[in-house]
PDB file of C-alpha atoms in Angstrom:
ATOM      1  CA  UNK A   1      -0.110   0.165   0.126  1.00  0.00           C
ATOM      2  CA  UNK A   2       1.336   3.648  -0.683  1.00  0.00           C
ATOM      3  CA  UNK A   3       0.200   6.601   1.084  1.00  0.00           C
ATOM      4  CA  UNK A   4       0.153   9.942  -0.628  1.00  0.00           C
ATOM      5  CA  UNK A   5      -0.288  13.684   0.642  1.00  0.00           C
ATOM      6  CA  UNK A   6      -0.294  16.918  -1.248  1.00  0.00           C
ATOM      7  CA  UNK A   7       1.795  19.845   0.357  1.00  0.00           C
ATOM      8  CA  UNK A   8       1.138  23.263  -0.691  1.00  0.00           C
ATOM      9  CA  UNK A   9       4.052  25.006   1.109  1.00  0.00           C
ATOM     10  CA  UNK A  10       7.504  24.737   2.626  1.00  0.00           C
ATOM     11  CA  UNK A  11       5.807  24.912   6.112  1.00  0.00           C
ATOM     12  CA  UNK A  12       3.654  21.953   5.427  1.00  0.00           C
ATOM     13  CA  UNK A  13       6.578  19.973   4.212  1.00  0.00           C
ATOM     14  CA  UNK A  14       8.576  20.981   7.324  1.00  0.00           C
ATOM     15  CA  UNK A  15       5.569  19.830   9.367  1.00  0.00           C
ATOM     16  CA  UNK A  16       5.189  16.383   7.700  1.00  0.00           C
ATOM     17  CA  UNK A  17       8.876  15.800   8.211  1.00  0.00           C
ATOM     18  CA  UNK A  18       8.646  16.735  11.716  1.00  0.00           C
ATOM     19  CA  UNK A  19       5.710  14.419  12.314  1.00  0.00           C
ATOM     20  CA  UNK A  20       7.735  11.482  10.566  1.00  0.00           C
ATOM     21  CA  UNK A  21      10.912  12.324  12.835  1.00  0.00           C
ATOM     22  CA  UNK A  22       8.947  11.600  16.008  1.00  0.00           C
ATOM     23  CA  UNK A  23       8.112   8.222  14.925  1.00  0.00           C
ATOM     24  CA  UNK A  24      11.482   7.306  13.604  1.00  0.00           C
ATOM     25  CA  UNK A  25      14.040   4.833  15.514  1.00  0.00           C
ATOM     26  CA  UNK A  26      17.422   3.888  15.306  1.00  0.00           C
ATOM     27  CA  UNK A  27      18.371   1.890  12.151  1.00  0.00           C
ATOM     28  CA  UNK A  28      15.452   3.404  10.173  1.00  0.00           C
ATOM     29  CA  UNK A  29      16.264   3.857   6.566  1.00  0.00           C
ATOM     30  CA  UNK A  30      14.297   6.421   4.475  1.00  0.00           C
ATOM     31  CA  UNK A  31      15.054   6.731   0.541  1.00  0.00           C
ATOM     32  CA  UNK A  32      14.161  10.070  -1.114  1.00  0.00           C
ATOM     33  CA  UNK A  33      13.415  10.352  -4.718  1.00  0.00           C
ATOM     34  CA  UNK A  34      12.671  13.469  -6.737  1.00  0.00           C
ATOM     35  CA  UNK A  35      13.761  15.708  -9.375  1.00  0.00           C
ATOM     36  CA  UNK A  36      16.342  18.292  -8.705  1.00  0.00           C
ATOM     37  CA  UNK A  37      14.428  21.046  -6.611  1.00  0.00           C
ATOM     38  CA  UNK A  38      11.636  18.775  -5.662  1.00  0.00           C
ATOM     39  CA  UNK A  39      12.534  19.329  -1.975  1.00  0.00           C
ATOM     40  CA  UNK A  40      14.564  16.406  -0.843  1.00  0.00           C
ATOM     41  CA  UNK A  41      16.997  18.432   1.162  1.00  0.00           C
ATOM     42  CA  UNK A  42      14.338  20.667   2.831  1.00  0.00           C
ATOM     43  CA  UNK A  43      12.473  17.346   3.775  1.00  0.00           C
ATOM     44  CA  UNK A  44      15.788  15.905   5.380  1.00  0.00           C
ATOM     45  CA  UNK A  45      16.297  19.295   7.124  1.00  0.00           C
ATOM     46  CA  UNK A  46      12.934  19.109   8.859  1.00  0.00           C
ATOM     47  CA  UNK A  47      13.493  15.396   9.782  1.00  0.00           C
ATOM     48  CA  UNK A  48      16.895  16.594  11.300  1.00  0.00           C
ATOM     49  CA  UNK A  49      15.296  19.277  13.342  1.00  0.00           C
ATOM     50  CA  UNK A  50      12.757  16.680  14.607  1.00  0.00           C
ATOM     51  CA  UNK A  51      15.557  14.665  15.732  1.00  0.00           C
ATOM     52  CA  UNK A  52      16.904  17.332  17.788  1.00  0.00           C
ATOM     53  CA  UNK A  53      19.822  18.039  15.366  1.00  0.00           C
ATOM     54  CA  UNK A  54      20.771  21.601  15.605  1.00  0.00           C
ATOM     55  CA  UNK A  55      23.729  21.768  13.098  1.00  0.00           C
ATOM     56  CA  UNK A  56      23.083  23.412   9.728  1.00  0.00           C
ATOM     57  CA  UNK A  57      21.727  20.554   7.518  1.00  0.00           C
ATOM     58  CA  UNK A  58      22.444  20.731   3.770  1.00  0.00           C
ATOM     59  CA  UNK A  59      23.122  18.547   0.733  1.00  0.00           C
ATOM     60  CA  UNK A  60      26.352  16.032   0.917  1.00  0.00           C
ATOM     61  CA  UNK A  61      26.468  16.319  -2.897  1.00  0.00           C
ATOM     62  CA  UNK A  62      30.274  16.416  -2.781  1.00  0.00           C
ATOM     63  CA  UNK A  63      30.969  14.245   0.502  1.00  0.00           C
ATOM     64  CA  UNK A  64      28.334  11.714  -0.175  1.00  0.00           C
ATOM     65  CA  UNK A  65      27.753  11.364   3.562  1.00  0.00           C
ATOM     66  CA  UNK A  66      27.198  13.769   6.522  1.00  0.00           C
ATOM     67  CA  UNK A  67      26.428  12.529   9.778  1.00  0.00           C
ATOM     68  CA  UNK A  68      24.703  14.612  12.621  1.00  0.00           C
ATOM     69  CA  UNK A  69      24.159  14.085  16.387  1.00  0.00           C
ATOM     70  CA  UNK A  70      20.722  14.457  17.653  1.00  0.00           C
ATOM     71  CA  UNK A  71      18.156  12.667  19.962  1.00  0.00           C
ATOM     72  CA  UNK A  72      19.143  10.021  17.305  1.00  0.00           C
ATOM     73  CA  UNK A  73      21.837  10.222  15.157  1.00  0.00           C
ATOM     74  CA  UNK A  74      21.552  11.015  11.413  1.00  0.00           C
ATOM     75  CA  UNK A  75      23.372   9.699   8.253  1.00  0.00           C
ATOM     76  CA  UNK A  76      22.382  12.142   5.261  1.00  0.00           C
ATOM     77  CA  UNK A  77      23.588  10.607   2.086  1.00  0.00           C
ATOM     78  CA  UNK A  78      23.368  11.805  -1.453  1.00  0.00           C
ATOM     79  CA  UNK A  79      24.558   8.993  -3.776  1.00  0.00           C
ATOM     80  CA  UNK A  80      24.039  10.848  -6.910  1.00  0.00           C
ATOM     81  CA  UNK A  81      27.936  10.705  -7.648  1.00  0.00           C
ATOM     82  CA  UNK A  82      27.703   6.857  -7.333  1.00  0.00           C
ATOM     83  CA  UNK A  83      25.663   6.287 -10.387  1.00  0.00           C
ATOM     84  CA  UNK A  84      28.484   4.040 -12.144  1.00  0.00           C
ATOM     85  CA  UNK A  85      30.254   2.957  -9.187  1.00  0.00           C
ATOM     86  CA  UNK A  86      30.327  -0.718  -8.122  1.00  0.00           C
ATOM     87  CA  UNK A  87      32.416  -0.348  -4.959  1.00  0.00           C
ATOM     88  CA  UNK A  88      31.608  -1.620  -1.531  1.00  0.00           C
ATOM     89  CA  UNK A  89      31.347   1.387   0.710  1.00  0.00           C
ATOM     90  CA  UNK A  90      30.289  -0.440   3.887  1.00  0.00           C
ATOM     91  CA  UNK A  91      26.709   0.393   3.629  1.00  0.00           C
ATOM     92  CA  UNK A  92      25.630  -2.171   6.209  1.00  0.00           C
ATOM     93  CA  UNK A  93      27.625  -0.359   8.876  1.00  0.00           C
ATOM     94  CA  UNK A  94      25.521   2.757   8.064  1.00  0.00           C
ATOM     95  CA  UNK A  95      22.234   1.099   7.410  1.00  0.00           C
ATOM     96  CA  UNK A  96      22.112  -1.164  10.550  1.00  0.00           C
ATOM     97  CA  UNK A  97      23.901   1.072  13.141  1.00  0.00           C
ATOM     98  CA  UNK A  98      22.635   3.350  15.621  1.00  0.00           C
ATOM     99  CA  UNK A  99      21.746   6.224  13.208  1.00  0.00           C
ATOM    100  CA  UNK A 100      18.575   7.070  11.040  1.00  0.00           C
ATOM    101  CA  UNK A 101      19.787   7.002   7.345  1.00  0.00           C
ATOM    102  CA  UNK A 102      18.187   9.366   4.656  1.00  0.00           C
ATOM    103  CA  UNK A 103      19.440   8.507   1.282  1.00  0.00           C
ATOM    104  CA  UNK A 104      18.816  10.949  -1.532  1.00  0.00           C
ATOM    105  CA  UNK A 105      18.941   9.209  -5.238  1.00  0.00           C
ATOM    106  CA  UNK A 106      18.916   6.079  -3.624  1.00  0.00           C
ATOM    107  CA  UNK A 107      17.909   4.179  -6.840  1.00  0.00           C
ATOM    108  CA  UNK A 108      21.289   4.465  -7.783  1.00  0.00           C
ATOM    109  CA  UNK A 109      22.558   1.974  -5.165  1.00  0.00           C
ATOM    110  CA  UNK A 110      19.304  -0.219  -5.009  1.00  0.00           C
ATOM    111  CA  UNK A 111      21.069  -3.589  -4.828  1.00  0.00           C
ATOM    112  CA  UNK A 112      22.753  -2.260  -1.615  1.00  0.00           C
ATOM    113  CA  UNK A 113      19.857  -0.868   0.172  1.00  0.00           C
ATOM    114  CA  UNK A 114      18.148  -3.019   2.913  1.00  0.00           C
ATOM    115  CA  UNK A 115      14.898  -4.858   1.584  1.00  0.00           C
ATOM    116  CA  UNK A 116      12.926  -3.168   4.472  1.00  0.00           C
ATOM    117  CA  UNK A 117      12.927   0.690   4.389  1.00  0.00           C
ATOM    118  CA  UNK A 118      10.556   3.680   3.717  1.00  0.00           C
ATOM    119  CA  UNK A 119      10.600   4.764   0.105  1.00  0.00           C
ATOM    120  CA  UNK A 120       9.476   8.499  -0.225  1.00  0.00           C
ATOM    121  CA  UNK A 121       8.942   9.987  -3.684  1.00  0.00           C
ATOM    122  CA  UNK A 122       8.621  13.705  -3.983  1.00  0.00           C
ATOM    123  CA  UNK A 123       7.156  15.243  -7.206  1.00  0.00           C
ATOM    124  CA  UNK A 124       6.883  18.996  -7.795  1.00  0.00           C
ATOM    125  CA  UNK A 125       3.543  19.878  -9.139  1.00  0.00           C
ATOM    126  CA  UNK A 126       3.909  23.512  -9.202  1.00  0.00           C
ATOM    127  CA  UNK A 127       5.870  26.379  -7.377  1.00  0.00           C
ATOM    128  CA  UNK A 128       5.496  25.163  -3.580  1.00  0.00           C
ATOM    129  CA  UNK A 129       3.000  22.063  -4.318  1.00  0.00           C
ATOM    130  CA  UNK A 130       4.349  18.722  -4.086  1.00  0.00           C
ATOM    131  CA  UNK A 131       2.869  15.139  -4.197  1.00  0.00           C
ATOM    132  CA  UNK A 132       4.705  13.156  -1.360  1.00  0.00           C
ATOM    133  CA  UNK A 133       4.240   9.303  -1.936  1.00  0.00           C
ATOM    134  CA  UNK A 134       5.305   7.009   0.845  1.00  0.00           C
ATOM    135  CA  UNK A 135       5.673   3.459  -0.007  1.00  0.00           C
ATOM    136  CA  UNK A 136       6.266   1.237   3.169  1.00  0.00           C
ATOM    137  CA  UNK A 137       8.677  -1.686   2.636  1.00  0.00           C
ATOM    138  CA  UNK A 138       8.378  -4.008   5.546  1.00  0.00           C
ATOM    139  CA  UNK A 139       6.233  -4.389   8.647  1.00  0.00           C
ATOM    140  CA  UNK A 140       8.149  -1.599  10.705  1.00  0.00           C
ATOM    141  CA  UNK A 141       7.499   0.907   7.901  1.00  0.00           C
ATOM    142  CA  UNK A 142       3.686  -0.296   7.335  1.00  0.00           C
ATOM    143  CA  UNK A 143       3.112   0.414  11.051  1.00  0.00           C
ATOM    144  CA  UNK A 144       5.011   3.716  10.954  1.00  0.00           C
ATOM    145  CA  UNK A 145       2.919   4.848   7.828  1.00  0.00           C
ATOM    146  CA  UNK A 146      -0.472   3.833   9.549  1.00  0.00           C
ATOM    147  CA  UNK A 147       0.585   6.135  12.427  1.00  0.00           C
ATOM    148  CA  UNK A 148       1.688   8.944  10.445  1.00  0.00           C
ATOM    149  CA  UNK A 149      -1.499   8.972   8.103  1.00  0.00           C
ATOM    150  CA  UNK A 150      -4.069   8.035  10.533  1.00  0.00           C
TER     151      UNK A 150
END
């Protein structure tokens, strides 16, 4: 089952992300897909804020991974630059550790992702209007989405 929500402003994006962050636990994996400018980093910044992270969160485009400390640590990955890489970068240590992991452009490392995760697609409809589609993969994420969308 997929869950959808139309968002009409950046404030609504922030609110949705913070509601989600209240439900997150260590080792949770979120994948974010969407065109450039869709709002992946804005969404991630708001999840980070909800996790109690006070540092400025920005896209790790050139470093691939940024880690932040909060109520729950956050691994923020942007794997866009890994499109043609077949190198083992130790994903298991990140995905099954003591942090929440958010991966932008996750389809580029599909074969390395945990089978259970929350896949989030952000579609820019116009100006600040976005369609968020949440696809829970696994029981943990099904329960999370039921709570988030009740």
